[in-house]
């Protein structure tokens, strides 16, 4: 905490010095959305280069002055929280003055900018993310406040903890971890009692694009158990994008890649090649939109696809067919095809890439 306080004091000192010299204060932040600031490393995923391009948030420019003021406001809130050892969610910060902040997304962006500028992970700033992910299966752990959580009890779903760093005593006989893209598929597997029937496993879903806590938990489970991690996504560009976020990270959070990515994640399904192999009727598939074409083209150009020849092939199949499929398409073969046939076969015979 003293490191956080010192870092904030240094920023404020800079502001005061500028004012003393009758200069307009400026905050300098890394340009987090520029691919030129990102390097790809097999072992880490997407990470920010040490000397990246920056942008200035000026206090004397009409466009950036409000942002400058909001950054100082949130820095002062963080300072008070660290001093008093209290925590707040990003939502709490937004609702403390909705008129001032304008929108939740504005608060989220500023918090990420501050975290990147101070080079301090967000949880060390005493800001917790609102969690939307779920976890279930053969896992037990103790939360920071001493609460014991037994996911194994039944087909109960547990919300991913809001302070993943604080959980301890993780115990699991699981043979693998399954990341499921969507809530509906996750619930279906729970209803089918999948994690007891096939082999002990941990299931986790970010319910779409994963939030920070879900990504932190996947990384913590990997660090704790070192067991295979498989991803089950829709066979569409959006599903591939989500899997890449878990595996390689995102451009906007590349400054925190070391805590968030798990490059060993395997793509279990739904593979575009599975659709032909399983004779899925073309009527059950969905034609690409222009947005899908653009998303797929952008993914194909990314640096990590070059080192994944099998992924490359699957994306080419998708691009050539211009068709996509949701995991639910497997119900056209039989109601419980996913949990009874598809997943057990894939896991037994190595049908992942």
Coordinates of C-alpha atoms in Angstrom, one line a residue:
X1 CA 0.0 0.0 0.0
X2 CA 2.9 2.4 0.7
X3 CA 4.0 1.8 -2.9
X4 CA 0.6 2.8 -4.2
X5 CA 0.5 6.0 -2.0
X6 CA 4.0 6.9 -3.2
X7 CA 3.1 6.5 -6.8
X8 CA 0.0 8.7 -6.5
X9 CA 2.0 11.3 -4.5
X10 CA 4.6 11.4 -7.3
X11 CA 1.8 12.2 -9.9
X12 CA 0.3 14.9 -7.7
X13 CA 3.8 16.4 -7.0
X14 CA 4.3 16.6 -10.8
X15 CA 1.0 18.5 -11.1
X16 CA 2.0 20.9 -8.3
X17 CA 5.4 21.5 -9.8
X18 CA 3.8 22.5 -13.1
X19 CA 1.5 24.9 -11.4
X20 CA 4.4 26.4 -9.5
X21 CA 6.2 27.0 -12.8
X22 CA 3.0 28.5 -14.2
X23 CA 2.7 25.6 -16.7
X24 CA -0.4 23.7 -17.5
X25 CA -0.2 20.3 -15.7
X26 CA -0.2 17.2 -17.9
X27 CA -0.8 13.5 -17.2
X28 CA 1.0 11.0 -19.5
X29 CA -0.6 7.6 -20.1
X30 CA 0.4 4.7 -22.4
X31 CA -1.5 4.4 -25.6
X32 CA -3.3 1.1 -24.6
X33 CA -5.2 0.5 -27.8
X34 CA -2.4 0.8 -30.3
X35 CA -1.2 -2.6 -31.7
X36 CA 2.3 -1.0 -32.3
X37 CA 2.7 -1.0 -28.5
X38 CA 2.1 -4.7 -28.2
X39 CA 4.4 -7.6 -28.6
X40 CA 3.4 -11.2 -28.7
X41 CA 5.3 -13.8 -26.6
X42 CA 4.4 -17.4 -26.7
X43 CA 4.8 -17.8 -22.9
X44 CA 2.8 -14.7 -21.9
X45 CA 0.5 -13.7 -24.8
X46 CA 0.0 -10.1 -25.7
X47 CA 2.1 -7.7 -23.6
X48 CA 2.9 -4.1 -23.7
X49 CA 6.4 -3.2 -24.9
X50 CA 8.6 -1.3 -22.3
X51 CA 8.9 1.9 -24.3
X52 CA 5.5 2.4 -25.8
X53 CA 4.0 5.4 -27.4
X54 CA 2.1 7.6 -24.9
X55 CA -0.6 10.2 -25.1
X56 CA -0.9 13.4 -23.0
X57 CA -4.0 14.3 -21.0
X58 CA -3.7 18.1 -20.8
X59 CA -5.4 20.4 -18.3
X60 CA -5.4 23.4 -20.7
X61 CA -7.1 21.7 -23.6
X62 CA -11.0 21.8 -23.8
X63 CA -11.1 18.2 -25.1
X64 CA -9.0 16.6 -22.4
X65 CA -9.5 18.9 -19.4
X66 CA -12.6 17.0 -18.1
X67 CA -10.7 13.7 -18.4
X68 CA -7.7 15.3 -16.5
X69 CA -10.0 16.4 -13.7
X70 CA -11.7 12.9 -13.5
X71 CA -8.3 11.2 -13.3
X72 CA -7.3 13.4 -10.3
X73 CA -10.7 12.8 -8.7
X74 CA -10.4 9.0 -9.0
X75 CA -6.7 9.2 -7.9
X76 CA -7.9 11.0 -4.7
X77 CA -10.6 8.3 -4.1
X78 CA -8.0 5.5 -4.5
X79 CA -5.6 7.3 -2.1
X80 CA -8.3 7.5 0.6
X81 CA -9.2 3.9 0.1
X82 CA -5.7 2.6 0.3
X83 CA -5.1 4.8 3.4
X84 CA -8.2 3.5 5.2
X85 CA -7.8 -0.1 3.8
X86 CA -11.3 0.0 2.3
X87 CA -12.4 -1.3 -1.1
X88 CA -14.9 -0.2 -3.8
X89 CA -16.1 -1.7 -7.1
X90 CA -15.9 0.3 -10.3
X91 CA -19.7 0.6 -10.0
X92 CA -19.4 2.1 -6.5
X93 CA -17.1 4.8 -7.9
X94 CA -19.5 5.6 -10.7
X95 CA -22.5 5.9 -8.4
X96 CA -20.6 8.1 -6.0
X97 CA -21.2 10.9 -8.5
X98 CA -23.0 9.8 -11.7
X99 CA -23.4 13.4 -12.9
X100 CA -19.7 14.1 -12.7
X101 CA -18.5 10.8 -14.3
X102 CA -21.2 10.6 -17.0
X103 CA -21.0 6.9 -17.7
X104 CA -19.7 3.7 -16.2
X105 CA -17.5 3.1 -19.3
X106 CA -15.7 6.5 -18.7
X107 CA -14.9 5.3 -15.1
X108 CA -13.7 1.9 -16.4
X109 CA -11.4 3.5 -18.9
X110 CA -9.9 6.0 -16.4
X111 CA -9.3 3.2 -13.9
X112 CA -7.4 1.2 -16.5
X113 CA -5.4 4.3 -17.5
X114 CA -4.5 5.0 -13.9
X115 CA -3.5 1.3 -13.3
X116 CA -1.3 1.4 -16.5
X117 CA 0.2 4.9 -15.6
X118 CA 1.1 3.9 -12.1
X119 CA 2.2 0.4 -13.2
X120 CA 0.2 -1.1 -10.4
X121 CA -2.4 -3.9 -10.8
X122 CA -6.0 -2.7 -10.4
X123 CA -6.7 -4.9 -7.3
X124 CA -3.7 -3.2 -5.5
X125 CA -5.6 0.1 -6.1
X126 CA -8.4 -1.3 -3.9
X127 CA -10.8 -1.3 -6.8
X128 CA -12.7 -4.5 -7.3
X129 CA -14.4 -5.5 -10.5
X130 CA -18.0 -6.4 -10.5
X131 CA -18.1 -10.2 -11.2
X132 CA -20.3 -11.8 -13.7
X133 CA -18.6 -15.2 -14.2
X134 CA -19.7 -18.5 -12.7
X135 CA -17.7 -21.5 -11.5
X136 CA -18.9 -25.1 -10.7
X137 CA -17.5 -28.6 -10.4
X138 CA -14.9 -30.3 -8.3
X139 CA -13.4 -27.4 -6.4
X140 CA -13.3 -26.0 -2.9
X141 CA -11.5 -22.9 -1.6
X142 CA -11.5 -20.4 1.3
X143 CA -12.4 -16.8 0.5
X144 CA -10.5 -13.9 2.0
X145 CA -13.0 -13.4 4.8
X146 CA -12.7 -17.1 5.8
X147 CA -15.9 -18.3 4.1
X148 CA -15.4 -21.9 2.8
X149 CA -16.8 -22.6 -0.6
X150 CA -17.5 -26.1 -1.8
X151 CA -18.5 -26.0 -5.5
X152 CA -18.5 -29.9 -5.4
X153 CA -21.7 -30.1 -3.3
X154 CA -24.2 -30.3 -6.1
X155 CA -25.0 -28.7 -9.4
X156 CA -24.9 -25.3 -7.7
X157 CA -23.4 -22.4 -9.5
X158 CA -21.0 -20.1 -7.6
X159 CA -20.2 -16.6 -8.6
X160 CA -16.5 -16.0 -9.3
X161 CA -15.1 -14.3 -6.1
X162 CA -14.7 -10.5 -6.4
X163 CA -11.2 -10.7 -4.8
X164 CA -9.6 -13.7 -6.6
X165 CA -6.2 -12.8 -5.2
X166 CA -7.5 -13.3 -1.6
X167 CA -8.8 -16.9 -2.1
X168 CA -6.6 -19.7 -0.6
X169 CA -6.6 -23.4 0.2
X170 CA -7.7 -24.4 -3.3
X171 CA -8.4 -28.1 -3.4
X172 CA -9.5 -30.1 -6.4
X173 CA -9.3 -33.7 -7.8
X174 CA -10.1 -32.3 -11.2
X175 CA -8.4 -33.8 -14.3
X176 CA -9.1 -30.7 -16.4
X177 CA -10.7 -27.3 -16.5
X178 CA -13.4 -26.5 -19.0
X179 CA -14.0 -22.8 -20.0
X180 CA -17.5 -22.4 -21.5
X181 CA -18.3 -19.4 -23.5
X182 CA -22.0 -19.0 -22.7
X183 CA -24.2 -19.2 -19.7
X184 CA -26.8 -21.4 -21.5
X185 CA -24.3 -24.1 -22.4
X186 CA -22.8 -24.0 -18.9
X187 CA -26.3 -24.5 -17.4
X188 CA -27.0 -27.3 -19.8
X189 CA -23.8 -29.2 -18.8
X190 CA -24.7 -28.7 -15.1
X191 CA -28.2 -30.1 -15.7
X192 CA -26.6 -33.1 -17.4
X193 CA -24.3 -33.5 -14.3
X194 CA -21.4 -33.5 -16.8
X195 CA -18.6 -32.9 -14.2
X196 CA -19.5 -36.1 -12.3
X197 CA -20.3 -38.3 -15.3
X198 CA -17.2 -37.9 -17.4
X199 CA -14.4 -37.3 -15.0
X200 CA -13.8 -34.8 -12.1
X201 CA -13.4 -31.3 -13.6
X202 CA -13.9 -27.6 -12.9
X203 CA -16.2 -25.6 -15.2
X204 CA -16.0 -21.9 -15.5
X205 CA -17.9 -19.3 -17.7
X206 CA -17.4 -15.6 -18.2
X207 CA -20.9 -15.5 -19.7
X208 CA -19.5 -14.0 -23.0
X209 CA -16.5 -11.7 -23.0
X210 CA -14.9 -12.5 -19.6
X211 CA -14.5 -9.9 -16.9
X212 CA -11.2 -9.4 -15.1
X213 CA -12.1 -11.7 -12.1
X214 CA -13.0 -14.6 -14.3
X215 CA -9.7 -14.3 -16.2
X216 CA -7.8 -14.0 -12.9
X217 CA -9.5 -17.1 -11.6
X218 CA -8.7 -19.1 -14.7
X219 CA -5.0 -18.0 -14.2
X220 CA -5.1 -18.9 -10.5
X221 CA -6.5 -22.4 -11.2
X222 CA -3.8 -22.9 -13.8
X223 CA -1.1 -21.8 -11.3
X224 CA -2.6 -24.0 -8.5
X225 CA -3.2 -27.2 -10.4
X226 CA -1.3 -27.2 -13.7
X227 CA -4.0 -29.4 -15.3
X228 CA -5.2 -29.1 -19.0
X229 CA -7.5 -26.2 -19.7
X230 CA -10.0 -26.6 -22.6
X231 CA -12.3 -24.0 -24.1
X232 CA -15.8 -24.6 -25.5
X233 CA -16.9 -21.8 -27.7
X234 CA -19.4 -21.1 -30.6
X235 CA -17.9 -21.8 -34.0
X236 CA -17.9 -18.1 -34.9
X237 CA -15.5 -15.1 -34.9
X238 CA -16.9 -13.8 -31.6
X239 CA -16.3 -17.2 -29.9
X240 CA -12.7 -17.3 -31.3
X241 CA -12.1 -13.7 -30.1
X242 CA -13.3 -14.7 -26.5
X243 CA -11.1 -17.7 -26.5
X244 CA -8.1 -15.6 -27.5
X245 CA -8.8 -13.2 -24.6
X246 CA -8.5 -16.1 -22.1
X247 CA -5.4 -17.5 -23.9
X248 CA -3.5 -14.5 -25.1
X249 CA -5.1 -11.5 -23.4
X250 CA -6.5 -8.3 -24.8
X251 CA -4.7 -5.2 -26.2
X252 CA -6.3 -2.9 -23.7
X253 CA -5.2 -5.0 -20.7
X254 CA -1.8 -6.0 -22.1
X255 CA 0.0 -4.1 -19.4
X256 CA -1.3 -6.8 -16.9
X257 CA -0.8 -9.9 -19.2
X258 CA 1.4 -11.7 -16.7
X259 CA -1.6 -12.1 -14.2
X260 CA -4.3 -12.7 -16.8
X261 CA -3.3 -15.0 -19.6
X262 CA -3.0 -18.8 -19.9
X263 CA -1.3 -19.5 -23.2
X264 CA -1.6 -23.3 -22.7
X265 CA -5.4 -23.2 -23.2
X266 CA -6.6 -25.6 -25.9
X267 CA -9.5 -25.1 -28.4
X268 CA -11.7 -28.1 -27.8
X269 CA -14.7 -27.0 -29.8
X270 CA -16.9 -26.2 -31.5
X271 CA -14.4 -26.4 -34.3
X272 CA -15.5 -25.3 -37.8
X273 CA -14.2 -28.7 -39.1
X274 CA -16.5 -30.5 -36.6
X275 CA -19.5 -29.2 -38.5
X276 CA -18.6 -31.1 -41.7
X277 CA -17.4 -34.2 -39.7
X278 CA -20.7 -34.4 -37.8
X279 CA -22.8 -33.8 -41.0
X280 CA -24.5 -30.8 -39.4
X281 CA -27.2 -29.7 -41.8
X282 CA -26.4 -26.4 -43.6
X283 CA -29.9 -25.2 -42.7
X284 CA -28.9 -25.3 -39.0
X285 CA -25.9 -22.9 -39.7
X286 CA -26.0 -19.1 -39.7
X287 CA -24.7 -17.0 -42.6
X288 CA -21.9 -14.5 -41.8
X289 CA -22.7 -10.8 -41.4
X290 CA -20.4 -8.2 -42.7
X291 CA -19.3 -7.7 -39.1
X292 CA -18.4 -11.4 -38.8
X293 CA -16.3 -11.1 -41.9
X294 CA -14.4 -8.1 -40.6
X295 CA -13.9 -9.7 -37.2
X296 CA -12.5 -12.9 -38.7
X297 CA -10.2 -11.0 -41.0
X298 CA -8.8 -9.0 -38.1
X299 CA -8.2 -12.2 -36.0
X300 CA -6.5 -13.9 -38.9
X301 CA -3.9 -11.0 -39.0
X302 CA -3.0 -11.2 -35.3
X303 CA 0.5 -12.2 -34.4
X304 CA -0.5 -15.3 -32.4
X305 CA -2.4 -17.0 -35.3
X306 CA 0.9 -17.4 -37.2
X307 CA 2.2 -19.8 -34.5
X308 CA -1.0 -21.8 -34.4
X309 CA -1.2 -23.6 -37.8
X310 CA -4.1 -25.8 -36.8
X311 CA -6.1 -22.8 -35.7
X312 CA -5.2 -21.1 -38.9
X313 CA -6.7 -24.0 -40.8
X314 CA -9.9 -23.9 -38.8
X315 CA -10.3 -20.1 -39.4
X316 CA -9.7 -20.7 -43.1
X317 CA -12.6 -23.3 -43.1
X318 CA -14.8 -20.7 -41.4
X319 CA -13.8 -17.9 -43.8
X320 CA -14.4 -20.1 -46.9
X321 CA -17.8 -21.3 -45.8
X322 CA -19.0 -17.9 -44.5
X323 CA -21.2 -19.9 -42.0
X324 CA -21.2 -19.9 -38.2
X325 CA -22.7 -22.2 -35.6
X326 CA -23.6 -22.0 -32.0
X327 CA -22.8 -24.9 -29.6
X328 CA -26.6 -25.4 -29.4
X329 CA -26.5 -26.7 -33.0
X330 CA -25.5 -30.1 -31.6
X331 CA -29.0 -30.6 -30.2
X332 CA -30.0 -31.1 -33.8
X333 CA -28.3 -34.5 -33.5
X334 CA -29.8 -35.3 -30.1
X335 CA -30.8 -33.4 -26.9
X336 CA -27.8 -34.4 -24.8
X337 CA -25.3 -34.9 -27.7
X338 CA -22.9 -32.3 -26.2
X339 CA -22.5 -34.0 -22.8
X340 CA -23.1 -37.6 -23.8
X341 CA -21.2 -37.9 -27.0
X342 CA -19.3 -34.8 -28.2
X343 CA -17.3 -33.8 -25.1
X344 CA -16.5 -37.4 -23.8
X345 CA -15.2 -38.4 -27.3
X346 CA -13.2 -35.2 -27.7
X347 CA -11.6 -35.6 -24.2
X348 CA -10.9 -39.3 -24.7
X349 CA -9.5 -39.2 -28.2
X350 CA -7.7 -35.8 -28.1
X351 CA -10.0 -33.9 -30.4
X352 CA -8.5 -30.5 -29.5
X353 CA -6.0 -28.1 -31.1

